[in-house]
Amino acid sequence: MEYDSSYLNTTPGKAKISCLTFGFIGLLACNIAGVHVAQYNSAAGTAFLVTLILLLLLVCKSSLRQSAIFQKIELIICIILTIFYVVGSIDIIRACWYYLFTNFILGRFIGTLIASICSILATLAYGYDSIDKFRETRGVSTSNV
């Protein structure tokens, strides 16, 4: 195995790091607040684990970055994770509105608010990563800029 941290300085590497960061903060906020929103927790947890595995693969195996098949698989994974986060974001925003207007509990409201903001930002990061992967597979690469 070879370790190549230069991937972390590219645009796709930074997008993956931001996806991991937003997902982790959102999950942490929900768990600290004691809120268990099933769709959000499963979407964010799955996305976090899959993205972490992809990032470790790309950092440890630099030959995968040039593989066209792996780029297409990564594109499909990014699109699926974006859809997961859209569904999870809707569910956590609904929970945030519930704790704000129906059953006001300050700690749970703040936890769901932080998770909502992080889920929206993670959705945008995954969407950007999907668009960037699509451009890479079509040959219009802007990832090393």
Short mmCIF file of C-alpha atoms in Angstrom, two decimals:
data_model
loop_
_atom_site.label_atom_id
_atom_site.label_comp_id
_atom_site.label_asym_id
_atom_site.label_seq_id
_atom_site.Cartn_x
_atom_site.Cartn_y
_atom_site.Cartn_z
CA MET A 1 0.00 0.00 0.00
CA GLU A 2 1.23 3.42 -0.84
CA TYR A 3 0.15 6.55 0.98
CA ASP A 4 -0.35 9.70 -1.08
CA SER A 5 -1.80 12.66 0.80
CA SER A 6 -1.68 14.93 -2.25
CA TYR A 7 -5.27 13.86 -3.03
CA LEU A 8 -6.42 15.80 0.03
CA ASN A 9 -5.25 19.06 -1.59
CA THR A 10 -7.35 18.55 -4.73
CA THR A 11 -10.93 19.77 -5.11
CA PRO A 12 -12.48 16.26 -4.86
CA GLY A 13 -10.38 15.58 -1.76
CA LYS A 14 -11.53 18.79 -0.12
CA ALA A 15 -15.13 17.98 -1.06
CA LYS A 16 -14.85 14.57 0.60
CA ILE A 17 -13.33 16.09 3.72
CA SER A 18 -16.15 18.65 3.91
CA CYS A 19 -18.74 15.88 3.43
CA LEU A 20 -17.18 13.92 6.28
CA THR A 21 -16.98 16.97 8.52
CA PHE A 22 -20.58 18.08 7.99
CA GLY A 23 -21.88 14.54 8.36
CA PHE A 24 -19.95 13.95 11.57
CA ILE A 25 -21.02 17.27 13.13
CA GLY A 26 -24.67 16.62 12.21
CA LEU A 27 -24.64 13.12 13.66
CA LEU A 28 -22.85 14.34 16.77
CA ALA A 29 -25.36 17.16 17.30
CA CYS A 30 -28.29 14.76 17.01
CA ASN A 31 -26.77 12.25 19.40
CA ILE A 32 -25.80 14.86 21.99
CA ALA A 33 -29.31 16.36 21.86
CA GLY A 34 -30.86 12.92 22.24
CA VAL A 35 -32.77 13.14 18.98
CA HIS A 36 -33.21 9.93 17.02
CA VAL A 37 -34.51 10.67 13.55
CA ALA A 38 -34.32 7.30 11.82
CA GLN A 39 -34.01 8.41 8.18
CA TYR A 40 -31.46 11.12 8.94
CA ASN A 41 -29.35 8.93 11.20
CA SER A 42 -29.25 6.08 8.70
CA ALA A 43 -28.57 8.39 5.73
CA ALA A 44 -25.87 10.39 7.50
CA GLY A 45 -24.27 7.31 9.05
CA THR A 46 -24.20 5.41 5.76
CA ALA A 47 -22.85 8.43 3.89
CA PHE A 48 -20.18 8.99 6.52
CA LEU A 49 -18.94 5.39 6.42
CA VAL A 50 -19.00 5.11 2.63
CA THR A 51 -17.23 8.44 2.18
CA LEU A 52 -14.62 7.52 4.76
CA ILE A 53 -13.92 4.23 2.98
CA LEU A 54 -13.70 6.00 -0.40
CA LEU A 55 -11.35 8.62 1.00
CA LEU A 56 -9.10 5.98 2.55
CA LEU A 57 -9.05 4.03 -0.71
CA LEU A 58 -8.16 7.11 -2.72
CA VAL A 59 -5.45 8.24 -0.31
CA CYS A 60 -3.86 4.80 0.01
CA LYS A 61 -4.21 3.64 -3.60
CA SER A 62 -3.29 6.46 -5.96
CA SER A 63 -3.73 4.14 -8.96
CA LEU A 64 -7.50 4.13 -8.37
CA ARG A 65 -7.72 7.85 -9.16
CA GLN A 66 -6.86 7.28 -12.81
CA SER A 67 -9.15 4.27 -13.25
CA ALA A 68 -12.15 5.19 -15.43
CA ILE A 69 -14.26 2.40 -13.98
CA PHE A 70 -13.58 3.53 -10.41
CA GLN A 71 -14.48 7.12 -11.33
CA LYS A 72 -17.83 5.95 -12.70
CA ILE A 73 -18.48 3.85 -9.60
CA GLU A 74 -17.58 6.82 -7.43
CA LEU A 75 -19.95 9.02 -9.48
CA ILE A 76 -22.81 6.59 -8.87
CA ILE A 77 -21.97 6.42 -5.16
CA CYS A 78 -21.89 10.23 -4.91
CA ILE A 79 -25.28 10.53 -6.62
CA ILE A 80 -26.80 7.91 -4.30
CA LEU A 81 -25.36 9.62 -1.22
CA THR A 82 -26.71 12.97 -2.42
CA ILE A 83 -30.18 11.44 -2.68
CA PHE A 84 -29.78 9.88 0.77
CA TYR A 85 -28.88 13.26 2.21
CA VAL A 86 -31.82 15.00 0.51
CA VAL A 87 -34.21 12.54 2.16
CA GLY A 88 -32.40 12.77 5.50
CA SER A 89 -32.32 16.58 5.33
CA ILE A 90 -36.06 16.74 4.82
CA ASP A 91 -36.60 14.49 7.82
CA ILE A 92 -34.26 16.39 10.15
CA ILE A 93 -35.69 19.77 9.09
CA ARG A 94 -39.16 18.41 9.83
CA ALA A 95 -37.94 17.35 13.29
CA CYS A 96 -36.44 20.81 13.81
CA TRP A 97 -39.77 22.45 13.00
CA TYR A 98 -41.49 20.01 15.37
CA TYR A 99 -39.20 20.93 18.26
CA LEU A 100 -39.58 24.63 17.48
CA PHE A 101 -43.34 24.96 17.08
CA THR A 102 -45.08 21.91 18.57
CA ASN A 103 -42.96 20.59 21.40
CA PHE A 104 -40.37 23.23 22.25
CA ILE A 105 -37.37 21.69 23.96
CA LEU A 106 -34.36 23.97 23.65
CA GLY A 107 -31.66 21.31 23.62
CA ARG A 108 -33.39 19.16 21.04
CA PHE A 109 -34.23 22.20 18.92
CA ILE A 110 -30.61 23.37 18.89
CA GLY A 111 -29.38 19.84 18.12
CA THR A 112 -31.79 19.44 15.21
CA LEU A 113 -31.02 22.97 13.99
CA ILE A 114 -27.28 22.25 13.88
CA ALA A 115 -27.97 18.89 12.22
CA SER A 116 -30.28 20.58 9.68
CA ILE A 117 -27.67 23.16 8.73
CA CYS A 118 -24.96 20.49 8.48
CA SER A 119 -27.21 18.21 6.42
CA ILE A 120 -27.97 20.99 3.94
CA LEU A 121 -24.26 21.79 3.65
CA ALA A 122 -23.41 18.09 3.29
CA THR A 123 -26.07 17.75 0.57
CA LEU A 124 -24.50 20.66 -1.29
CA ALA A 125 -21.02 19.17 -0.86
CA TYR A 126 -22.14 15.77 -2.13
CA GLY A 127 -23.96 17.45 -5.02
CA TYR A 128 -20.85 19.40 -5.94
CA ASP A 129 -18.77 16.25 -5.71
CA SER A 130 -21.25 14.46 -7.99
CA ILE A 131 -21.10 17.24 -10.57
CA ASP A 132 -17.30 17.25 -10.37
CA LYS A 133 -17.17 13.47 -10.83
CA PHE A 134 -19.55 13.76 -13.79
CA ARG A 135 -17.27 16.33 -15.41
CA GLU A 136 -14.27 14.08 -14.79
CA THR A 137 -15.94 11.10 -16.44
CA ARG A 138 -16.86 13.26 -19.44
CA GLY A 139 -13.30 14.56 -19.78
CA VAL A 140 -13.91 18.14 -18.63
CA SER A 141 -11.75 17.94 -15.54
CA THR A 142 -11.57 20.93 -13.19
CA SER A 143 -10.59 18.97 -10.10
CA ASN A 144 -6.94 20.03 -9.88
CA VAL A 145 -7.58 23.75 -10.10
#
